[in-house]
Tab-separated table of C-alpha atoms in Angstrom:
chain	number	residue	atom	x	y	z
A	1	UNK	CA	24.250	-66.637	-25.368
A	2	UNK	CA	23.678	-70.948	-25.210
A	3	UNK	CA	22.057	-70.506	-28.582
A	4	UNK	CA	24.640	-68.319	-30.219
A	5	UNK	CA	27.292	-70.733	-28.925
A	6	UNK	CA	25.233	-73.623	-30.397
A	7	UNK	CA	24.922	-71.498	-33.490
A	8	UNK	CA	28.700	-70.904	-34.286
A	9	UNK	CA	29.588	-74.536	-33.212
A	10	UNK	CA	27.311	-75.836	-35.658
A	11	UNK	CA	28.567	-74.088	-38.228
A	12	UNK	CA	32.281	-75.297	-37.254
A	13	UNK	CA	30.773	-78.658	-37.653
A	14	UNK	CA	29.680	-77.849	-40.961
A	15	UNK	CA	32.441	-76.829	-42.552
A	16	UNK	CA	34.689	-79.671	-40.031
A	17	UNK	CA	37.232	-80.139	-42.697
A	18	UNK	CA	38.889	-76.965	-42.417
A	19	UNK	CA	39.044	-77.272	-38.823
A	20	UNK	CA	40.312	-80.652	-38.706
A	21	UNK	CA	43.293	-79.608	-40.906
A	22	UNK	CA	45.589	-77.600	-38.334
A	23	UNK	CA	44.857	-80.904	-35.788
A	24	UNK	CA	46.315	-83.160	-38.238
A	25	UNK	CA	49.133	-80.635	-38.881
A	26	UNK	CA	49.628	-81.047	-34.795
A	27	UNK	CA	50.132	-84.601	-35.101
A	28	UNK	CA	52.209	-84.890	-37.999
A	29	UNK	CA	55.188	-81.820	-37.159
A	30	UNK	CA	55.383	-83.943	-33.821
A	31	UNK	CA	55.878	-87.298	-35.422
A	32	UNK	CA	58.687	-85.872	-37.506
A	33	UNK	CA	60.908	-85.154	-34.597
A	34	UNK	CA	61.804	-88.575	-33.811
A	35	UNK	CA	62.475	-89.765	-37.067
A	36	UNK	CA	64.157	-86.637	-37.463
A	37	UNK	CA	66.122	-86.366	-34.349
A	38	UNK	CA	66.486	-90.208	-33.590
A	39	UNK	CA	64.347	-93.000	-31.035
A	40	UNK	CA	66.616	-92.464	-28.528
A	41	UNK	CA	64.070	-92.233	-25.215
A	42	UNK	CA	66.610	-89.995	-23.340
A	43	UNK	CA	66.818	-87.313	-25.862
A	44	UNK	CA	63.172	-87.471	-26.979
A	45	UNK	CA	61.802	-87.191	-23.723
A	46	UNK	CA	64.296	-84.194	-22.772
A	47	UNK	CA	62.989	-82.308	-25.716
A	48	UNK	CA	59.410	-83.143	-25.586
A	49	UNK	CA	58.249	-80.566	-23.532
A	50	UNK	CA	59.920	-77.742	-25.495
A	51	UNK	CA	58.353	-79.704	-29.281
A	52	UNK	CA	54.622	-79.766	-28.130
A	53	UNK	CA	54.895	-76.158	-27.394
A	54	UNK	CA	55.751	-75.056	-30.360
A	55	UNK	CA	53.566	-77.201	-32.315
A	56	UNK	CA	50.925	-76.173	-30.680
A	57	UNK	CA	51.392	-72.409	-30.901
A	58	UNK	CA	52.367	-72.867	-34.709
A	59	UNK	CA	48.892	-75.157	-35.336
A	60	UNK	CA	47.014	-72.200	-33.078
A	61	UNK	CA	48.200	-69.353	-35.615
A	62	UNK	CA	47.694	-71.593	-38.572
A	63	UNK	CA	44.020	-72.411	-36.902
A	64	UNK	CA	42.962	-68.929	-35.757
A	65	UNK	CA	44.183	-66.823	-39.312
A	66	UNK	CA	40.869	-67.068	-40.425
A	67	UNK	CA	38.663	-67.147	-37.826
A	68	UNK	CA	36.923	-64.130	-38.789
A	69	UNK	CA	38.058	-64.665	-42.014
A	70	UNK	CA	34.575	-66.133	-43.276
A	71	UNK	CA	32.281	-63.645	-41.480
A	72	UNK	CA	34.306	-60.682	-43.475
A	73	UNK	CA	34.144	-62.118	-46.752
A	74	UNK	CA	30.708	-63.518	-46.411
A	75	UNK	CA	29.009	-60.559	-44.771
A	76	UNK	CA	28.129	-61.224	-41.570
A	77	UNK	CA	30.911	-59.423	-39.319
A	78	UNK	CA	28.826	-56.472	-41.112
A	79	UNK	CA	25.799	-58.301	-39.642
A	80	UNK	CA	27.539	-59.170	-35.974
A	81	UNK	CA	28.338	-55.200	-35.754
A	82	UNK	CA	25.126	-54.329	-36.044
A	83	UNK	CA	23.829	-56.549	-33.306
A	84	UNK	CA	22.404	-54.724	-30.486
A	85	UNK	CA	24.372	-57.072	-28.361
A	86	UNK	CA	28.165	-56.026	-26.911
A	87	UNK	CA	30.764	-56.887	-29.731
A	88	UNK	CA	32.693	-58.352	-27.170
A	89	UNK	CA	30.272	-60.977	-25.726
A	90	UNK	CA	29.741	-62.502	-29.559
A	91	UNK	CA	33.633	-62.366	-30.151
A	92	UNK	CA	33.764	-63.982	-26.742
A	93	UNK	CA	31.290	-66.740	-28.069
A	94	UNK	CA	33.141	-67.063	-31.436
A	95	UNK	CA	36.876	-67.538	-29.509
A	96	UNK	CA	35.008	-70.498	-27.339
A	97	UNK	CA	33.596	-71.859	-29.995
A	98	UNK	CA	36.970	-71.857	-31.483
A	99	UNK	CA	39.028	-72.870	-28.768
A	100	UNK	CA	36.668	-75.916	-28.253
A	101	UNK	CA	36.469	-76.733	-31.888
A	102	UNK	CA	40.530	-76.381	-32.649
A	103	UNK	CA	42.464	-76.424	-29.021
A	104	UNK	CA	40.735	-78.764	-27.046
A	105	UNK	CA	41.492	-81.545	-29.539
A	106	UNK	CA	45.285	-80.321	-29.576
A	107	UNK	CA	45.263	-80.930	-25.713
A	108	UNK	CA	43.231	-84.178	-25.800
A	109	UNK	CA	46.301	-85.367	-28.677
A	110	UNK	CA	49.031	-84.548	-25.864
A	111	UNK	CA	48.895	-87.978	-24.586
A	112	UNK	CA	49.729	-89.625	-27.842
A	113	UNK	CA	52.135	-87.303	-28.026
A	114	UNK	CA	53.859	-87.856	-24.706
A	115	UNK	CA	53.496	-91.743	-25.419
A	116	UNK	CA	55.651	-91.406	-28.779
A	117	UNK	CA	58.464	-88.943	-26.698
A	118	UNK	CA	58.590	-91.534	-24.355
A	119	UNK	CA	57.354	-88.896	-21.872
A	120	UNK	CA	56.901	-89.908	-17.649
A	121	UNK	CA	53.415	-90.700	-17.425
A	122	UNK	CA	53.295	-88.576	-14.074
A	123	UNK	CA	53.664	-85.453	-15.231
A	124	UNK	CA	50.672	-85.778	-17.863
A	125	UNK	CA	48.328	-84.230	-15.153
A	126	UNK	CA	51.242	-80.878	-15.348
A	127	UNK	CA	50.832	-80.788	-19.082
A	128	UNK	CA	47.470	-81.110	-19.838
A	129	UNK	CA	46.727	-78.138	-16.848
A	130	UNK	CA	49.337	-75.994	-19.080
A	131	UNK	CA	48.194	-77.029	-22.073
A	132	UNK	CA	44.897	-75.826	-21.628
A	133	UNK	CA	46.206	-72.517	-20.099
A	134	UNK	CA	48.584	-71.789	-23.389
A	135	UNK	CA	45.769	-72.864	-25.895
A	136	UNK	CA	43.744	-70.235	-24.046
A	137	UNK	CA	46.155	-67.561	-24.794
A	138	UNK	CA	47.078	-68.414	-28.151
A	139	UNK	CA	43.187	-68.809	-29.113
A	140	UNK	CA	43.138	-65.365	-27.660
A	141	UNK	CA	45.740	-63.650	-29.102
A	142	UNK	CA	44.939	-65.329	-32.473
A	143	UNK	CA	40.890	-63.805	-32.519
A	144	UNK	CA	43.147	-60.839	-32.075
A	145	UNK	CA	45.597	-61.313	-34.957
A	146	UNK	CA	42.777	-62.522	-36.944
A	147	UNK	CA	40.728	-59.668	-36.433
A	148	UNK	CA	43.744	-57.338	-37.369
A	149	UNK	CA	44.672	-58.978	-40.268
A	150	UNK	CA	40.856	-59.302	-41.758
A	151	UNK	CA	40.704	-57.537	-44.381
A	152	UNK	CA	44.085	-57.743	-45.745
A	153	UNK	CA	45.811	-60.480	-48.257
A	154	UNK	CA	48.072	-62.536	-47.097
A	155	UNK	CA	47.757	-62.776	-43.703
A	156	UNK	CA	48.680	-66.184	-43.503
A	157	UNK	CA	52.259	-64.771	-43.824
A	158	UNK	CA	51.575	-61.762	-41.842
A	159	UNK	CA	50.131	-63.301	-38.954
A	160	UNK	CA	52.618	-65.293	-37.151
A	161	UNK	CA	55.052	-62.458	-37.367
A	162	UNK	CA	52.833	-61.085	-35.547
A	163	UNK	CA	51.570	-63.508	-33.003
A	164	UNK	CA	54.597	-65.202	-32.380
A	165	UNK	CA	56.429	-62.332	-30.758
A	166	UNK	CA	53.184	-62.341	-28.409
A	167	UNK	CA	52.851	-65.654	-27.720
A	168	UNK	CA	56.312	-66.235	-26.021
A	169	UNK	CA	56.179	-65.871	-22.418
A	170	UNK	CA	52.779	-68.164	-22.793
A	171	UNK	CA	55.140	-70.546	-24.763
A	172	UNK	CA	58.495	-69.718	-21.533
A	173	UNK	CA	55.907	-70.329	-18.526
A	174	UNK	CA	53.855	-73.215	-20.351
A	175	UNK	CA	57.051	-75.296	-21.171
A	176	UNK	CA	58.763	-74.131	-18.289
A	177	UNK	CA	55.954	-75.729	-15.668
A	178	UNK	CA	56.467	-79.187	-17.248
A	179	UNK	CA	60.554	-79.184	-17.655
A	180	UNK	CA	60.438	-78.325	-13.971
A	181	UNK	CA	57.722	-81.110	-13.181
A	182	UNK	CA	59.793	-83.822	-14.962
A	183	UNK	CA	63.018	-82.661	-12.703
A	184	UNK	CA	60.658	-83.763	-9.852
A	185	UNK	CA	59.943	-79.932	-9.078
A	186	UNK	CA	57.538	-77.926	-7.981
A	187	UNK	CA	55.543	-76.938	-11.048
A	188	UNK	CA	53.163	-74.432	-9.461
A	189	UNK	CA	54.960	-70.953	-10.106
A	190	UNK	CA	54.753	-71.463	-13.795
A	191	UNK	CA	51.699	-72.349	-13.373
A	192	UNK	CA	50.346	-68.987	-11.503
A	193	UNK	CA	51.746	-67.157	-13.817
A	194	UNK	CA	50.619	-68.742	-17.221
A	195	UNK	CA	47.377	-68.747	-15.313
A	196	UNK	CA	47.524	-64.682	-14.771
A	197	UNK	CA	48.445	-64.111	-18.216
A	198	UNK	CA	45.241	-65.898	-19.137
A	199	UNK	CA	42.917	-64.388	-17.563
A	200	UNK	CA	44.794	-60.743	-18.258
A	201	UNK	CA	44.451	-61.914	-21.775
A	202	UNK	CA	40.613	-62.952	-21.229
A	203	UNK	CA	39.817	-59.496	-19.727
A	204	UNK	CA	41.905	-57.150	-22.393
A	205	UNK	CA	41.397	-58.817	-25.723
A	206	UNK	CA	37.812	-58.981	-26.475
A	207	UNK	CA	37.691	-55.842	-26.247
A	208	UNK	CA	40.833	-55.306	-28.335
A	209	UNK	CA	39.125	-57.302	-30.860
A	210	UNK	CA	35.909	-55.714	-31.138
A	211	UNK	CA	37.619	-52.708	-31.602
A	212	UNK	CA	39.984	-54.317	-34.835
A	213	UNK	CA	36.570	-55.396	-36.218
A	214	UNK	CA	35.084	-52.402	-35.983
A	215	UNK	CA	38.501	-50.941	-37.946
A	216	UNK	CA	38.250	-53.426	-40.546
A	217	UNK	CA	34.718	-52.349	-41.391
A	218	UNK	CA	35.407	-48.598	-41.693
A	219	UNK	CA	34.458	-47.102	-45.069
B	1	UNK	CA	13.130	-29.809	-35.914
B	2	UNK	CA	13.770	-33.575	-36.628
B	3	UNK	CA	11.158	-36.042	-35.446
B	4	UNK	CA	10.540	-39.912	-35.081
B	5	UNK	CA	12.027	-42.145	-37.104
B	6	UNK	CA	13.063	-39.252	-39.590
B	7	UNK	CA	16.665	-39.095	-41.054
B	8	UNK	CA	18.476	-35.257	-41.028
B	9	UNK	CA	22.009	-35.150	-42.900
B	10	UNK	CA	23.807	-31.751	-43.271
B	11	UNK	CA	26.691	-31.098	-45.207
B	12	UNK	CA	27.775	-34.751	-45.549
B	13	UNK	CA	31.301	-34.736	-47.286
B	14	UNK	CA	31.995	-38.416	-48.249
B	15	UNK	CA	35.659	-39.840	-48.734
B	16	UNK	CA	37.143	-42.882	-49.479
B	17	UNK	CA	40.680	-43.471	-48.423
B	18	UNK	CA	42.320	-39.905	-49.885
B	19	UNK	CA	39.319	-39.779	-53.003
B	20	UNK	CA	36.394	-37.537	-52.177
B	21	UNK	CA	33.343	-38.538	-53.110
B	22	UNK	CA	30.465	-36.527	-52.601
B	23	UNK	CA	31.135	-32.329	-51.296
B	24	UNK	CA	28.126	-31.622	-49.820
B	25	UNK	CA	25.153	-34.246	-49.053
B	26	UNK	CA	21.729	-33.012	-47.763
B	27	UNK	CA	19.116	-34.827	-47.224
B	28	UNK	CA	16.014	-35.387	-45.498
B	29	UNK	CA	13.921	-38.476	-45.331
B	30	UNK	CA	10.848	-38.004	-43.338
B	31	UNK	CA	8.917	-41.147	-41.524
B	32	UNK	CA	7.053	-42.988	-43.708
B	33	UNK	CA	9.380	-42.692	-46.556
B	34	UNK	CA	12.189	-43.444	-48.298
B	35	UNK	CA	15.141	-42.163	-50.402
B	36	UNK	CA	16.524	-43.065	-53.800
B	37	UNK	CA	20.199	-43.064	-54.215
B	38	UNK	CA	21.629	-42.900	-58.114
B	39	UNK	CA	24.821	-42.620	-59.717
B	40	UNK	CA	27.230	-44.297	-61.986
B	41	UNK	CA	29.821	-46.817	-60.170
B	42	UNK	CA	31.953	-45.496	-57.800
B	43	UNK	CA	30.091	-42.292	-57.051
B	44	UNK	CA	29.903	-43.534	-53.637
B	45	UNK	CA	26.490	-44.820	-52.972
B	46	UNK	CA	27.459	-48.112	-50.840
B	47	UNK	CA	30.159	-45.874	-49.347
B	48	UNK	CA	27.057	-43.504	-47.609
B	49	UNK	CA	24.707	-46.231	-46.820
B	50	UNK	CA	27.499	-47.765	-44.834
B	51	UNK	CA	28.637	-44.368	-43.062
B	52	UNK	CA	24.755	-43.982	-42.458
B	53	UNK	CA	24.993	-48.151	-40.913
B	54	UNK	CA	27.129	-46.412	-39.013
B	55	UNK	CA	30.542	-48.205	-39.989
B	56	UNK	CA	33.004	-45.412	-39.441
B	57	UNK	CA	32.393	-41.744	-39.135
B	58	UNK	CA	32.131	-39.161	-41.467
B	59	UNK	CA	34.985	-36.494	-41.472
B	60	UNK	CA	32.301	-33.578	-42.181
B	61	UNK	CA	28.426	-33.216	-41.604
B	62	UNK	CA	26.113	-34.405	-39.743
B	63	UNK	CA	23.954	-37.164	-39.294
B	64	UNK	CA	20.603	-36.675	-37.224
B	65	UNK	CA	18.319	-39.751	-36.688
B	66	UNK	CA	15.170	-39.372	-34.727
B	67	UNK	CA	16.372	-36.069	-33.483
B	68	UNK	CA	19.749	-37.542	-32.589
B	69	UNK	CA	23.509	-37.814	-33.800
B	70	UNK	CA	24.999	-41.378	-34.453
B	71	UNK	CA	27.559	-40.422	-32.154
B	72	UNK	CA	24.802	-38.964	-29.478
B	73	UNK	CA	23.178	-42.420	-29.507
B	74	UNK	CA	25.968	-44.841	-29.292
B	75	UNK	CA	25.240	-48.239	-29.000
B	76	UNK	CA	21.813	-47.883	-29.166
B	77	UNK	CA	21.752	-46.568	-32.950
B	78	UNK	CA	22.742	-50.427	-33.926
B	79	UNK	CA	19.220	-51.619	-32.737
B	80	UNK	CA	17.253	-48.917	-35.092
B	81	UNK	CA	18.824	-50.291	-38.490
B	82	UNK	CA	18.915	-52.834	-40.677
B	83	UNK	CA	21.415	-53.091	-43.584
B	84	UNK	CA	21.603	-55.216	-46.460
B	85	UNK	CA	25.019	-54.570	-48.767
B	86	UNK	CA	26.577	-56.137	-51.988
B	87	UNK	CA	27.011	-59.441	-49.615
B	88	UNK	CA	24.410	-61.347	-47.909
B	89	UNK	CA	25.717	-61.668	-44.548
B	90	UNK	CA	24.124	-65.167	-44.345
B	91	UNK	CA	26.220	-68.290	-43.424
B	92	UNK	CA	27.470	-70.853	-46.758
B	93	UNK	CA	27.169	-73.561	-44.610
B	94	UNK	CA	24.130	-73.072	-42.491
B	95	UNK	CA	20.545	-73.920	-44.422
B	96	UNK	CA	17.579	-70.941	-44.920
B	97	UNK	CA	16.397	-71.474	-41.689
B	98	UNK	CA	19.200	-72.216	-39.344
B	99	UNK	CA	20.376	-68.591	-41.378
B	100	UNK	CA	17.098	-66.432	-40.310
B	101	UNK	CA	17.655	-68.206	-36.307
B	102	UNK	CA	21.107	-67.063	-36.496
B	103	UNK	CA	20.251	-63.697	-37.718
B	104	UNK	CA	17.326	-63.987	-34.673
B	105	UNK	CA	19.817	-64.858	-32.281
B	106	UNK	CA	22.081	-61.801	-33.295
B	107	UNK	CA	19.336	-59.291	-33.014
B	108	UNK	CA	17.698	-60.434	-30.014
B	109	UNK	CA	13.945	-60.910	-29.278
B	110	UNK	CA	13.224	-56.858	-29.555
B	111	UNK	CA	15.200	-56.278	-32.638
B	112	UNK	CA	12.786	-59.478	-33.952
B	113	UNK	CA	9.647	-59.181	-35.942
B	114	UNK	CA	7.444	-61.956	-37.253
B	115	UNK	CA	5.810	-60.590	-40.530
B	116	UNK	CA	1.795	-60.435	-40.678
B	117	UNK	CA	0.132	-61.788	-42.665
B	118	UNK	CA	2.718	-63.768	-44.373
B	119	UNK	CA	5.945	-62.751	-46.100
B	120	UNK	CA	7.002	-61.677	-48.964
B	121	UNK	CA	10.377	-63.580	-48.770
B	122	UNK	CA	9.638	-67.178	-47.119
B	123	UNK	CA	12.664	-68.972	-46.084
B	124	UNK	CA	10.829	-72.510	-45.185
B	125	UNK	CA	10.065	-72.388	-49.240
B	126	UNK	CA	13.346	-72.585	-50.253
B	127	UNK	CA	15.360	-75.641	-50.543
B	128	UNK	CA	16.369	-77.216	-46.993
B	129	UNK	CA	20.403	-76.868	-48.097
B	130	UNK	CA	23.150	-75.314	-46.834
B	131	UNK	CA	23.025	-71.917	-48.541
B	132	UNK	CA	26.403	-72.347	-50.221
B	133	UNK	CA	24.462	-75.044	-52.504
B	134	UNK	CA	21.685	-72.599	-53.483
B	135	UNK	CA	21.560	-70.187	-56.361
B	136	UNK	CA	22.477	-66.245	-56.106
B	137	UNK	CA	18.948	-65.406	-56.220
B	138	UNK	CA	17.962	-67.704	-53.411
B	139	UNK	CA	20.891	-66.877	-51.231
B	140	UNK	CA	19.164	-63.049	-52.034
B	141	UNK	CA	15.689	-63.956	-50.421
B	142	UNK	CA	17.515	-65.856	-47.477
B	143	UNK	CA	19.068	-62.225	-46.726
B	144	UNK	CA	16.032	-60.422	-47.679
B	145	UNK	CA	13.860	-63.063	-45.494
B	146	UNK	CA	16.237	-61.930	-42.749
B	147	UNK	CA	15.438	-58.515	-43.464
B	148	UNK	CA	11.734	-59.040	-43.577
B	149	UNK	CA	11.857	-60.236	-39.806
B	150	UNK	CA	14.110	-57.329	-38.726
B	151	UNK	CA	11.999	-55.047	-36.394
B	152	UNK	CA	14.444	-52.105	-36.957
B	153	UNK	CA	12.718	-48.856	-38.270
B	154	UNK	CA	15.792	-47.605	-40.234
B	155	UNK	CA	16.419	-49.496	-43.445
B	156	UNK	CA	19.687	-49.253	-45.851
B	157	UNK	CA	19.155	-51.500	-48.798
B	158	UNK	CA	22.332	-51.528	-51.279
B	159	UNK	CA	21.304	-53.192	-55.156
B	160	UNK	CA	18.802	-54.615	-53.181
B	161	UNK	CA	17.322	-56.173	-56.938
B	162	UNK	CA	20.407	-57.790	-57.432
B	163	UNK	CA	19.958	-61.435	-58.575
B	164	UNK	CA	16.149	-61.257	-57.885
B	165	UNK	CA	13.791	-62.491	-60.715
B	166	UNK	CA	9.967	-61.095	-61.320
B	167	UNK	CA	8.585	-61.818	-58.768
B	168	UNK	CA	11.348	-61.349	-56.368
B	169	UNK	CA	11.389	-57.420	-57.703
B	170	UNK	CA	7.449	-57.455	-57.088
B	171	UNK	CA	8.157	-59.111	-53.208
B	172	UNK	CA	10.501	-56.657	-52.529
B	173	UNK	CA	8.105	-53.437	-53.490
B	174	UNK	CA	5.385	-55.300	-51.309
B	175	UNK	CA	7.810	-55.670	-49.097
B	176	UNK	CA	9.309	-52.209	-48.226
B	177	UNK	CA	6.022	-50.536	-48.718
B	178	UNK	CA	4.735	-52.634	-45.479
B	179	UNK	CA	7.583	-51.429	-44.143
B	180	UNK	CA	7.151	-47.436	-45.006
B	181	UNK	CA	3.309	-48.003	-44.246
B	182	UNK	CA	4.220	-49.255	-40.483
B	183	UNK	CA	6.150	-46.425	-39.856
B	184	UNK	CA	9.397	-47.058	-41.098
B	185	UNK	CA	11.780	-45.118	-43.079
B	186	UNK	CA	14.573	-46.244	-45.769
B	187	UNK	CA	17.085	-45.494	-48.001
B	188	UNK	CA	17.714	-47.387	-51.062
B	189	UNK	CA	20.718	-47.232	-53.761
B	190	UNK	CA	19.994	-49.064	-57.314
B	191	UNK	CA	21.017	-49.107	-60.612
B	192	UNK	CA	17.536	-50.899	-61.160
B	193	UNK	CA	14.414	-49.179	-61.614
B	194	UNK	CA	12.330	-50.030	-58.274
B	195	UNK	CA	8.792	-51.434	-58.862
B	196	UNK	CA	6.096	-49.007	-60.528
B	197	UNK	CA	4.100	-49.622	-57.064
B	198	UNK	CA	7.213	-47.569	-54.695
B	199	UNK	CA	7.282	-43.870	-55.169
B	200	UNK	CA	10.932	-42.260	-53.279
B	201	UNK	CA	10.031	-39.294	-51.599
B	202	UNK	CA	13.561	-37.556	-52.664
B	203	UNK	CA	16.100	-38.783	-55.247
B	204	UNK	CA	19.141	-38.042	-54.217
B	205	UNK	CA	21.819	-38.124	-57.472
B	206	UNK	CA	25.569	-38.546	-56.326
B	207	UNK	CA	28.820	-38.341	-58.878
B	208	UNK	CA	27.645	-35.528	-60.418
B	209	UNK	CA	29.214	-32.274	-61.622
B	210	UNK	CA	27.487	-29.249	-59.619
C-alpha cells in the first residue's frame, strides 16, 4: 500500500497545476471579504470563522469533482477494478493522496487567513484541529460525489448540489467549535462530534465509493 | 463438463441500455485457445468483452470460467483476467516505466509475470517521457507491455491492432501465441485481420441477421 500511495502522489505532482488551482481559489474568495465587507477588525474577526468554512468546503468540491475524473477517461478505473486488491483500500489510497495533495495545504493557509481577519492568535490551535477534521469529511464525501458523478457531463454543476447538502453539519460543528473557542468556551463538544462524523464517514464511504465505481463501469 | 482455464457461455443475451444486442451467444473457448469476435460497429463486441471483464452482469445466460460462474467466484475472478479496451488505462503523466510499476503495484506480486526470454513489447525502449508526450502507437505498447507482464490466464483484447505499426502487429501475434502456448486462453475482437501466424479456434460473428 506505501508504494501505491507513492504512486498516486507522484502523479498529483505531475500534473501539480491542476491541483494547485482550487488552493489559490482558497486564498483569493477569502481576501475578497475584507475589501468587500470593510477592515474593520471587529467585524472581520466575528465573521472569520463562519468565511473559512465555507471557502474551504466550496475549494473541497471544486478540488474533489474530478478526482476520479482522469482514471475514467483515461482507462485506468477499468484497470483499478480489476485489481485483485479490495476497491476500497485503493480508493482509500487515492482520497489520502488527495486529501494530502489538496486539504492539507488549505489547513496549513488558515493562519494567513486568521492573520488578515484579524483573528485571536489563541484559538489557532481550535481551528487547525477542526480544520483538519472538516477537510476529512469533505475529501470524503467529495471521492463520493466524484465517483457518482464520473461518467456524466457536467458535474462540475451537479456536484455541489449535491455535496453541499451533505457537507453541512461538518460545516455547523466545524465553525461552531471555533465561534465557541473565541467566546472563551469550551470548544470540545463540537469537537467530539465533528470527530464522530469523521470517522463514521471514514468507515461508510469507501465502501460507498467502490460501489459508485463499480456503477459507472457497468456496460 | 468445463475444465481449466476454459471459457463456457450459454445463452448470452447482450443489451445496452434498452437496445439488444446479441439474442443468443454460445460459445466455448477451450485452454490453449482463443476466440475471434467480428462484426460491423455497434454489434456489441466491446460491450461482451467487458460483461466477460466482468463489469456488470448479464441479464440472461451464463458465464462459466474454469468450471465456475463470475458470480460463483466473486472477487477472485478479477485476478484470472486481463483486459485491454479502446483506452489504455495507462497514466498521461507518468513515463513507460513508472506506468508498467503502477500497473505492478495494482496487480500485486501473484497477478505479476516477468516475460522469458524477452518481450515482445519493451517499455525501457521507449522514450523516458511522460506518456501524454508519446505517440498513439507508443502509448499502445506501454498498455500492451503492461499486458505482457500480466500473469492472468484469461485475456480480453478489444482492437488490440489499433495504432500498432508492422512490427507492432507481428509482436502482438508472438505475443498472444506465448500466451495460448503457456496455457492461457483469450478472446479477441478486431476489425483487423490478426497475423497469418494466430489461428482462432472459433469465430464468433455478432450483428448478424439469424
Amino acid at each position: 500500500m506505501n508504494g501505491l500511495l507513492g504512486a498516486q502522489l507522484r502523479m498529483i505532482y505531475r500534473a501539480r497545476g491542476d491541483y494547485l488551482a482550487p488552493v489559490i481559489f482558497y486564498v483569493l474568495v477569502a481576501s475578497l471579504f475584507p475589501l468587500a465587507l470593510g477592515p474593520s477588525p471587529r467585524l472581520l474577526s466575528l465573521i472569520a470563522p463562519g468565511v473559512i468554512w465555507i471557502d474551504a468546503t466550496l475549494a473541497s468540491v471544486v478540488a474533489f469533482a474530478g478526482l476520479f475524473r482522469d482514471d475514467y477517461d483515461d482507462g485506468s478505473l477499468e484497470q483499478m477494478l480489476l485489481s485483485p486488491r479490495p476497491l476500497e483500500l485503493i480508493v482509500l489510497v487515492r482520497v489520502f493522496a488527495g486529501w494530502v495533495s489538496l486539504s492539507l495545504p488549505l489547513v496549513l493557509l488558515a493562519p494567513l487567513l486568521a492573520l488578515w481577519f484579524s483573528f485571536p492568535p489563541p484559538i489557532l490551535p481550535v481551528l487547525l484541529v477542526s480544520l483538519v477534521l472538516t477537510t476529512g469529511c469533505l475529501t470524503l464525501l467529495g471521492a463520493l460525489g466524484s465517483a457518482l458523478t464520473v461518467g456524466l457531463r457536467h458535474s462540475l454543476v451537479l456536484l455541489p448540489v449535491l455535496l453541499l447538502p451533505l457537507a453541512t453539519p461538518v460545516l455547523i460543528f466545524g465553525a461552531h467549535a471555533v465561534l465557541l473557542a473565541e467566546r472563551g468556551l469550551d470548544p470540545r463538544t463540537p469537537l467530539y462530534v465533528l470527530a464522530a462524523l469523521f470517522f463514521l464517514a471514514l468507515a461508510l464511504i469507501p465502501k460507498a465509493t467502490a460501489a459508485a465505481l463499480r456503477v459507472a463501469l457497468e456496460v | 463438463m468445463c475444465g481449466q482455464n476454459m471459457l463456457d457461455i450459454e445463452g448470452l443475451v447482450l443489451r445496452r441500455g434498452r437496445r439488444l444486442l446479441a439474442r443468443r451467444i454460445d460459445l466455448r473457448v477451450d485452454r490453449g485457445a482463443f476466440a475471434y469476435i467480428v462484426g460491423p460497429n455497434g454489434s456489441g463486441k466491446s460491450t461482451l468483452l467487458r460483461v466477460l471483464a466482468g463489469f456488470g452482469r448479464p441479464e440472461e445466460g451464463v458465464i462459466r470460467w474454469s468450471g465456475r460462474t463470475i458470480g460463483e467466484w466473486g472477487g477472485a475472478y478479477r485476478g484470472e483476467v486481463a483486459f485491454l479496451g479502446h483506452l489504455e488505462g495507462i497514466k498521461p503523466m507518468l513515463t513507460p516505466e513508472e506506468n508498467l510499476a503502477y500497473r505492478r503495484l495494482l496487480v500485486g506480486p501473484t497477478g505479476w509475470r516477468v516475460p522469458t526470454p524477452s518481450p515482445f513489447f519493451d517499455a525501457s525502449a521507449l522514450p523516458d517521457l511522460p506518456c501524454q508526450r508519446l505517440s498513439a502507437g507508443q502509448r499502445r505498447r506501454v498498455s500492451l507491455a503492461c499486458l505482457e507482464h500480466s500473469a492472468a490466464p484469461l485475456w480480453l483484447l478489444d482492437e488490440p491492432l489499433t495504432s500498432l505499426d508492422h512490427d507492432g502487429v507481428a509482436a502482438l501475434g508472438g505475443l498472444l501465441a506465448r500466451h495460448l502456448m503457456a496455457g492461457g486462453t483469450a478472446v479477441v475482437a478486431s476489425h483487423q485481420p490478426l497475423p497469418p501466424t494466430l489461428v482462432p479456434a472459433t469465430v464468433l460473428e455478432l450483428g448478424t441477421k439469424r
